[in-house]
């Protein structure tokens, strides 16, 4: 994607990120996104959205969608996001997302979207049967971010290409409409050992909600026995752990488990291998499972408690929607004016 000159954007720093209510959250979502959300809420103004417009790019049962949205919001709070500090809201409650997405659909180029690897992966062999929404998903994502002039977006590594596209769209809008610095060139916040959590069944595939095998992922709702069982059955190779990170090359499953240990214990992979190098998986896996249970148990418990009080989650989401709208509305109004829409519309 294009290298852009430094942006003349002069607005305040602001964080936006989102998770789709398309199924139960897993450890990849937790380490790739939620943990970063918690860390950022004390550093900048943060908006954490439950992106239900994105979720319907693939079929969602209408009778279940609102409950799934509540569950993701509960997961944010259970993981440590404070709704008094950060703004937590459902995307569909702020109509401005769809309005800006249309404008940005007219800025983004077909050739840019044709390069998006996530569409290719998700649409598979039958791309002509995928929804048009799935194809333009990254443009809606750009609208989500730019609607708040967000300067930073914490995401997993799988979203890197979409974030580059967001920068391209912002730069082209600013250039085409003669509005330098109107939209920021958003920085992705990806780094860290949890940025790419892989499937427990295949070290080359990312851990994903839509993987048909539940054994491939640790769900945030899994209890201690389920976690221990999944880690015990996780695919590995017969060799013991290497002493150095270089020794993990061509051992994707071992690399993933060491990466998980590092992310959960707040260490680097090198540090983990300094103490665990030479250990077999028979000893390493139970230690990893214990660490995982210890980290996730409080989150799971909090989530259960919150899910038992849907009125409280709804209150958080209503408050968040109002605060999000208050930021979005003037930015959209200005964008519409720049585009030349009918005055007063
Ligand atoms: N395996 C992963 N490792 C690290 N981060 C991950 N994320 C997702 N999978 C991993 C990050 O979680 C955030 C929310 O993702 P999402 O649910 O909005 O979309 P997704 O990337 O499509 O998630 P899934 O679980 O893989 O869902 P499906 O199976 O529906 O595609 C994002 O920040 C993402 O980077």
Short mmCIF file of C-alpha atoms and ligand atoms in Angstrom, two decimals:
data_model
loop_
_atom_site.label_atom_id
_atom_site.label_comp_id
_atom_site.label_asym_id
_atom_site.label_seq_id
_atom_site.Cartn_x
_atom_site.Cartn_y
_atom_site.Cartn_z
CA UNK A 1 0.00 0.00 0.00
CA UNK A 2 1.00 3.63 -0.38
CA UNK A 3 3.54 5.39 1.83
CA UNK A 4 2.00 8.70 2.79
CA UNK A 5 3.85 11.87 3.82
CA UNK A 6 3.33 12.82 7.48
CA UNK A 7 -0.25 13.94 8.10
CA UNK A 8 -0.94 17.60 8.94
CA UNK A 9 -3.83 16.34 11.13
CA UNK A 10 -3.82 18.34 14.36
CA UNK A 11 -6.75 16.87 16.32
CA UNK A 12 -6.59 15.10 19.68
CA UNK A 13 -5.40 11.50 19.97
CA UNK A 14 -8.33 9.08 20.03
CA UNK A 15 -8.66 5.29 19.96
CA UNK A 16 -11.31 3.30 18.09
CA UNK A 17 -11.65 -0.45 17.82
CA UNK A 18 -14.40 -3.03 17.46
CA UNK A 19 -15.28 -6.69 17.68
CA UNK A 20 -17.99 -8.43 15.67
CA UNK A 21 -20.89 -10.02 17.54
CA UNK A 22 -20.61 -13.05 15.27
CA UNK A 23 -19.98 -15.73 17.90
CA UNK A 24 -18.25 -16.43 21.20
CA UNK A 25 -15.03 -14.53 21.82
CA UNK A 26 -11.81 -16.51 21.89
CA UNK A 27 -8.32 -16.11 23.28
CA UNK A 28 -7.14 -14.47 20.02
CA UNK A 29 -9.73 -11.70 20.38
CA UNK A 30 -8.79 -11.35 24.04
CA UNK A 31 -5.02 -11.06 23.53
CA UNK A 32 -5.14 -9.35 20.12
CA UNK A 33 -7.72 -6.73 21.09
CA UNK A 34 -9.28 -6.68 24.57
CA UNK A 35 -6.05 -6.63 26.58
CA UNK A 36 -4.88 -3.63 24.54
CA UNK A 37 -8.22 -1.87 25.06
CA UNK A 38 -7.76 -2.05 28.83
CA UNK A 39 -4.23 -0.66 28.65
CA UNK A 40 -5.22 2.23 26.37
CA UNK A 41 -8.24 3.51 28.29
CA UNK A 42 -5.98 5.39 30.72
CA UNK A 43 -3.90 6.94 27.94
CA UNK A 44 -6.39 8.39 25.45
CA UNK A 45 -10.09 8.86 24.80
CA UNK A 46 -11.31 5.42 23.68
CA UNK A 47 -14.32 4.16 21.75
CA UNK A 48 -14.91 0.40 21.79
CA UNK A 49 -17.67 -0.61 19.45
CA UNK A 50 -19.60 -3.85 18.99
CA UNK A 51 -19.69 -3.92 15.21
CA UNK A 52 -23.03 -5.48 14.37
CA UNK A 53 -23.12 -3.89 10.90
CA UNK A 54 -19.97 -5.88 10.16
CA UNK A 55 -21.42 -9.06 11.65
CA UNK A 56 -24.31 -9.17 9.15
CA UNK A 57 -21.89 -9.34 6.21
CA UNK A 58 -22.27 -13.07 6.94
CA UNK A 59 -25.66 -14.51 7.96
CA UNK A 60 -26.64 -13.84 11.59
CA UNK A 61 -29.81 -15.12 13.21
CA UNK A 62 -31.83 -11.93 13.86
CA UNK A 63 -33.25 -13.48 17.02
CA UNK A 64 -29.72 -13.90 18.43
CA UNK A 65 -27.88 -10.80 17.20
CA UNK A 66 -28.83 -8.41 20.04
CA UNK A 67 -27.88 -11.02 22.66
CA UNK A 68 -24.53 -11.55 20.93
CA UNK A 69 -23.98 -7.79 20.93
CA UNK A 70 -24.66 -7.70 24.68
CA UNK A 71 -22.22 -10.58 25.19
CA UNK A 72 -19.35 -8.75 23.45
CA UNK A 73 -20.08 -5.61 25.50
CA UNK A 74 -20.04 -7.78 28.65
CA UNK A 75 -16.69 -9.23 27.55
CA UNK A 76 -15.22 -5.73 27.18
CA UNK A 77 -16.27 -4.81 30.71
CA UNK A 78 -15.32 -8.22 32.13
CA UNK A 79 -11.84 -7.88 30.65
CA UNK A 80 -11.41 -4.56 32.46
CA UNK A 81 -12.74 -1.82 30.17
CA UNK A 82 -14.32 0.81 32.41
CA UNK A 83 -17.52 2.16 30.78
CA UNK A 84 -17.11 5.43 32.69
CA UNK A 85 -13.79 6.04 30.96
CA UNK A 86 -14.17 4.33 27.59
CA UNK A 87 -17.21 4.63 25.33
CA UNK A 88 -18.79 1.20 24.69
CA UNK A 89 -21.58 1.10 22.10
CA UNK A 90 -23.25 -0.94 19.36
CA UNK A 91 -22.39 0.22 15.84
CA UNK A 92 -26.03 0.11 14.67
CA UNK A 93 -27.00 2.66 17.35
CA UNK A 94 -24.96 5.33 15.53
CA UNK A 95 -26.40 5.61 12.01
CA UNK A 96 -23.58 7.92 10.98
CA UNK A 97 -21.36 4.83 10.40
CA UNK A 98 -23.43 3.76 7.39
CA UNK A 99 -23.72 7.33 6.11
CA UNK A 100 -19.94 7.88 6.09
CA UNK A 101 -19.35 4.38 4.67
CA UNK A 102 -21.29 5.36 1.53
CA UNK A 103 -19.12 8.45 1.02
CA UNK A 104 -15.96 6.41 1.55
CA UNK A 105 -17.23 3.70 -0.85
CA UNK A 106 -17.07 6.41 -3.47
CA UNK A 107 -13.48 7.29 -2.48
CA UNK A 108 -12.04 3.74 -2.25
CA UNK A 109 -10.97 2.13 -5.52
CA UNK A 110 -12.06 -1.29 -6.72
CA UNK A 111 -8.43 -2.30 -7.27
CA UNK A 112 -7.68 -1.60 -3.59
CA UNK A 113 -10.51 -3.84 -2.40
CA UNK A 114 -9.54 -6.56 -4.88
CA UNK A 115 -6.27 -6.93 -2.99
CA UNK A 116 -7.88 -7.56 0.43
CA UNK A 117 -6.80 -11.02 1.56
CA UNK A 118 -9.46 -11.36 4.26
CA UNK A 119 -12.22 -11.18 1.63
CA UNK A 120 -10.47 -13.87 -0.37
CA UNK A 121 -10.15 -16.09 2.73
CA UNK A 122 -13.71 -15.52 3.94
CA UNK A 123 -15.41 -15.81 0.55
CA UNK A 124 -13.43 -18.96 -0.30
CA UNK A 125 -13.98 -20.68 -3.62
CA UNK A 126 -17.45 -19.20 -4.18
CA UNK A 127 -16.83 -15.49 -4.04
CA UNK A 128 -19.77 -14.76 -6.33
CA UNK A 129 -22.02 -16.01 -3.52
CA UNK A 130 -20.49 -13.72 -0.86
CA UNK A 131 -22.46 -10.62 0.11
CA UNK A 132 -21.47 -7.28 -1.40
CA UNK A 133 -21.21 -6.14 2.24
CA UNK A 134 -18.41 -8.64 2.87
CA UNK A 135 -16.54 -7.16 -0.08
CA UNK A 136 -16.90 -3.57 1.10
CA UNK A 137 -16.35 -4.53 4.77
CA UNK A 138 -12.94 -2.75 4.91
CA UNK A 139 -14.55 0.49 3.71
CA UNK A 140 -17.13 0.32 6.51
CA UNK A 141 -14.20 -0.31 8.86
CA UNK A 142 -12.50 2.84 7.54
CA UNK A 143 -15.76 4.74 8.15
CA UNK A 144 -15.93 3.41 11.74
CA UNK A 145 -12.46 4.78 12.43
CA UNK A 146 -12.66 8.06 10.53
CA UNK A 147 -16.13 8.92 11.86
CA UNK A 148 -14.36 9.65 15.15
CA UNK A 149 -11.11 10.87 13.56
CA UNK A 150 -9.45 8.07 15.52
CA UNK A 151 -5.68 8.33 15.51
CA UNK A 152 -4.93 4.87 16.93
CA UNK A 153 -6.55 1.47 16.38
CA UNK A 154 -5.58 -1.54 18.54
CA UNK A 155 -6.13 -4.74 16.53
CA UNK A 156 -4.69 -8.18 15.85
CA UNK A 157 -2.25 -8.68 12.98
CA UNK A 158 -5.02 -9.99 10.69
CA UNK A 159 -6.35 -6.43 10.44
CA UNK A 160 -3.08 -4.83 9.27
CA UNK A 161 -4.08 -4.69 5.61
CA UNK A 162 -7.47 -3.15 6.43
CA UNK A 163 -5.76 -0.45 8.50
CA UNK A 164 -3.46 0.36 5.58
CA UNK A 165 -6.53 0.73 3.41
CA UNK A 166 -8.06 3.10 5.96
CA UNK A 167 -4.96 5.31 5.62
CA UNK A 168 -5.21 5.20 1.82
CA UNK A 169 -8.89 6.17 1.94
CA UNK A 170 -8.24 9.02 4.40
CA UNK A 171 -5.35 10.35 2.29
CA UNK A 172 -7.39 10.17 -0.94
CA UNK A 173 -10.39 11.90 0.66
CA UNK A 174 -8.19 14.68 2.05
CA UNK A 175 -6.49 15.09 -1.34
CA UNK A 176 -9.55 14.81 -3.63
CA UNK A 177 -11.64 17.25 -1.60
CA UNK A 178 -8.79 19.69 -0.97
CA UNK A 179 -9.05 19.18 2.78
CA UNK A 180 -5.49 18.44 3.96
CA UNK A 181 -5.40 16.96 7.46
CA UNK A 182 -9.22 16.62 7.66
CA UNK A 183 -8.99 12.91 8.39
CA UNK A 184 -5.98 11.60 10.33
CA UNK A 185 -3.74 8.86 8.93
CA UNK A 186 -4.57 6.36 11.63
CA UNK A 187 -1.83 4.31 13.29
CA UNK A 188 -2.50 0.62 13.90
CA UNK A 189 -1.42 -0.71 17.31
CA UNK A 190 -0.59 -4.32 16.54
CA UNK A 191 2.67 -5.28 18.20
CA UNK A 192 2.93 -7.71 21.14
CA UNK A 193 3.12 -11.50 21.48
CA UNK A 194 -0.69 -11.89 21.35
CA UNK A 195 -1.07 -10.13 17.99
CA UNK A 196 -1.49 -13.38 16.07
CA UNK A 197 -2.87 -16.29 18.04
CA UNK A 198 -3.03 -19.44 15.94
CA UNK A 199 -5.45 -22.38 15.93
CA UNK A 200 -4.67 -25.14 18.46
CA UNK A 201 -5.21 -27.67 15.65
CA UNK A 202 -3.12 -25.97 12.97
CA UNK A 203 -0.26 -23.61 13.75
CA UNK A 204 -0.56 -22.01 10.30
CA UNK A 205 -4.24 -20.96 10.61
CA UNK A 206 -5.36 -18.13 12.88
CA UNK A 207 -7.57 -18.88 15.87
CA UNK A 208 -11.01 -17.88 14.65
CA UNK A 209 -14.64 -17.80 15.77
CA UNK A 210 -15.75 -19.34 12.51
CA UNK A 211 -13.43 -22.40 12.63
CA UNK A 212 -15.83 -25.38 12.65
CA UNK A 213 -13.69 -27.17 15.27
CA UNK A 214 -14.26 -25.93 18.82
CA UNK A 215 -10.99 -27.71 19.73
CA UNK A 216 -9.14 -25.13 17.63
CA UNK A 217 -9.84 -22.27 20.04
CA UNK A 218 -10.11 -21.32 23.70
CA UNK A 219 -13.43 -19.53 24.19
CA UNK A 220 -13.72 -16.89 26.89
CA UNK A 221 -16.64 -18.93 28.22
CA UNK A 222 -14.62 -22.19 28.54
CA UNK A 223 -14.21 -23.52 32.09
CA UNK A 224 -10.95 -24.81 33.57
CA UNK A 225 -11.58 -28.43 32.48
CA UNK A 226 -12.35 -27.41 28.90
CA UNK A 227 -9.20 -25.26 28.73
CA UNK A 228 -6.98 -28.02 30.17
CA UNK A 229 -8.48 -30.56 27.74
CA UNK A 230 -8.00 -28.34 24.69
CA UNK A 231 -4.38 -27.54 25.59
CA UNK A 232 -3.67 -31.24 26.28
CA UNK A 233 -5.02 -32.13 22.83
CA UNK A 234 -3.36 -29.14 21.08
CA UNK A 235 -1.30 -30.24 18.09
CA UNK A 236 2.47 -30.26 18.73
CA UNK A 237 5.59 -31.94 17.38
CA UNK A 238 7.60 -34.56 19.29
CA UNK A 239 10.73 -32.41 19.97
CA UNK A 240 11.24 -30.63 23.31
CA UNK A 241 11.10 -26.82 23.45
CA UNK A 242 14.18 -25.12 21.98
CA UNK A 243 16.47 -22.89 24.04
CA UNK A 244 16.12 -19.91 21.68
CA UNK A 245 13.45 -18.21 19.54
CA UNK A 246 15.34 -19.20 16.36
CA UNK A 247 14.65 -22.83 17.29
CA UNK A 248 10.89 -22.19 16.89
CA UNK A 249 11.32 -21.62 13.15
CA UNK A 250 9.38 -24.21 11.13
CA UNK A 251 7.63 -25.34 14.34
CA UNK A 252 4.40 -23.29 14.08
CA UNK A 253 2.48 -25.16 16.80
CA UNK A 254 5.36 -24.91 19.30
CA UNK A 255 5.81 -21.26 18.35
CA UNK A 256 2.12 -20.59 19.02
CA UNK A 257 2.10 -22.26 22.45
CA UNK A 258 5.27 -20.45 23.51
CA UNK A 259 3.75 -17.19 22.21
CA UNK A 260 0.63 -17.82 24.29
CA UNK A 261 2.71 -18.47 27.39
CA UNK A 262 4.64 -15.25 26.72
CA UNK A 263 1.49 -13.16 26.15
CA UNK A 264 -0.28 -14.52 29.22
CA UNK A 265 2.71 -14.07 31.51
CA UNK A 266 3.78 -10.68 30.13
CA UNK A 267 7.19 -11.92 29.00
CA UNK A 268 8.96 -12.23 25.66
CA UNK A 269 9.21 -15.62 23.94
CA UNK A 270 12.99 -15.49 24.49
CA UNK A 271 12.48 -15.14 28.23
CA UNK A 272 10.01 -18.05 28.30
CA UNK A 273 12.53 -20.24 26.48
CA UNK A 274 15.32 -19.22 28.85
CA UNK A 275 13.41 -20.95 31.64
CA UNK A 276 11.46 -23.60 29.70
CA UNK A 277 13.86 -24.54 26.86
CA UNK A 278 14.51 -28.31 26.86
CA UNK A 279 11.13 -29.04 28.48
CA UNK A 280 8.83 -31.53 26.72
CA UNK A 281 5.20 -30.70 25.95
CA UNK A 282 4.11 -33.20 28.64
CA UNK A 283 5.38 -30.69 31.22
CA UNK A 284 4.88 -27.45 29.29
CA UNK A 285 1.22 -27.94 28.36
CA UNK A 286 -0.11 -28.27 31.95
CA UNK A 287 1.88 -25.17 32.97
CA UNK A 288 0.38 -23.27 30.02
CA UNK A 289 -3.14 -24.52 30.84
CA UNK A 290 -2.77 -23.41 34.50
CA UNK A 291 -1.61 -19.96 33.41
CA UNK A 292 -4.51 -19.68 30.97
CA UNK A 293 -7.09 -20.69 33.58
CA UNK A 294 -5.59 -18.28 36.11
CA UNK A 295 -5.82 -15.39 33.59
CA UNK A 296 -9.20 -16.16 32.09
CA UNK A 297 -11.15 -17.35 35.16
CA UNK A 298 -11.79 -13.84 36.55
CA UNK A 299 -12.82 -12.60 33.08
CA UNK A 300 -15.21 -15.53 32.62
CA UNK A 301 -16.70 -15.04 36.08
CA UNK A 302 -17.20 -11.31 35.51
CA UNK A 303 -18.79 -12.05 32.17
CA UNK A 304 -21.27 -14.49 33.72
CA UNK A 305 -22.17 -11.96 36.41
CA UNK A 306 -22.71 -9.21 33.83
CA UNK A 307 -24.71 -11.45 31.50
CA UNK A 308 -27.06 -12.15 34.42
CA UNK A 309 -27.91 -8.43 34.46
CA UNK A 310 -28.75 -7.51 30.84
CA UNK A 311 -30.39 -4.25 31.97
CA UNK A 312 -27.03 -3.03 33.25
CA UNK A 313 -25.33 -3.85 29.93
CA UNK A 314 -28.12 -2.10 28.06
CA UNK A 315 -27.64 0.96 30.23
CA UNK A 316 -23.89 0.97 29.44
CA UNK A 317 -24.62 0.62 25.72
CA UNK A 318 -27.27 3.38 25.73
CA UNK A 319 -24.92 5.77 27.52
CA UNK A 320 -22.06 4.83 25.17
CA UNK A 321 -24.25 5.34 22.09
CA UNK A 322 -25.14 8.85 23.19
CA UNK A 323 -21.50 9.75 23.84
CA UNK A 324 -20.39 8.21 20.52
CA UNK A 325 -23.09 10.10 18.60
CA UNK A 326 -22.00 13.37 20.17
CA UNK A 327 -18.53 12.91 18.62
CA UNK A 328 -19.68 11.42 15.32
CA UNK A 329 -22.47 13.82 14.37
CA UNK A 330 -20.39 17.00 13.90
CA UNK A 331 -17.61 15.10 12.06
CA UNK A 332 -20.15 13.58 9.67
CA UNK A 333 -21.89 16.93 9.21
CA UNK A 334 -18.58 18.52 8.23
CA UNK A 335 -17.76 15.62 5.90
CA UNK A 336 -21.13 15.94 4.15
CA UNK A 337 -20.50 19.66 3.68
CA UNK A 338 -17.03 19.01 2.22
CA UNK A 339 -18.57 16.51 -0.22
CA UNK A 340 -21.15 19.08 -1.29
CA UNK A 341 -24.36 17.30 -0.24
CA UNK A 342 -27.57 19.31 -0.34
CA UNK A 343 -27.29 22.13 2.23
CA UNK A 344 -29.13 21.40 5.44
CA UNK A 345 -29.62 17.70 4.56
N1 LIG B 1 -6.31 -15.18 16.15
C1 LIG B 1 -6.22 -13.91 16.50
N2 LIG B 1 -5.10 -13.44 17.11
C2 LIG B 1 -5.01 -12.12 17.50
N3 LIG B 1 -6.03 -11.23 17.31
C3 LIG B 1 -7.15 -11.67 16.73
N4 LIG B 1 -8.31 -11.07 16.41
C4 LIG B 1 -9.15 -11.95 15.83
N5 LIG B 1 -8.57 -13.15 15.74
C5 LIG B 1 -7.32 -13.02 16.30
C6 LIG B 1 -8.59 -9.66 16.69
O1 LIG B 1 -9.79 -9.58 17.43
C7 LIG B 1 -10.46 -8.38 17.08
C8 LIG B 1 -11.89 -8.66 16.76
O2 LIG B 1 -12.00 -9.50 15.65
P1 LIG B 1 -13.41 -9.67 14.95
O3 LIG B 1 -14.24 -10.61 15.69
O4 LIG B 1 -14.03 -8.37 14.73
O5 LIG B 1 -13.06 -10.18 13.54
P2 LIG B 1 -12.21 -11.35 13.06
O6 LIG B 1 -10.80 -10.92 12.93
O7 LIG B 1 -12.85 -11.76 11.80
O8 LIG B 1 -12.32 -12.45 14.21
P3 LIG B 1 -12.46 -13.96 14.09
O9 LIG B 1 -12.50 -14.52 15.45
O10 LIG B 1 -11.43 -14.54 13.20
O11 LIG B 1 -13.89 -14.15 13.49
P4 LIG B 1 -14.30 -14.86 12.15
O12 LIG B 1 -14.02 -16.30 12.37
O13 LIG B 1 -15.75 -14.54 12.09
O14 LIG B 1 -13.48 -14.28 11.08
C9 LIG B 1 -9.69 -7.76 15.92
O15 LIG B 1 -8.85 -6.76 16.45
C10 LIG B 1 -8.86 -8.90 15.40
O16 LIG B 1 -7.66 -8.45 14.82
#
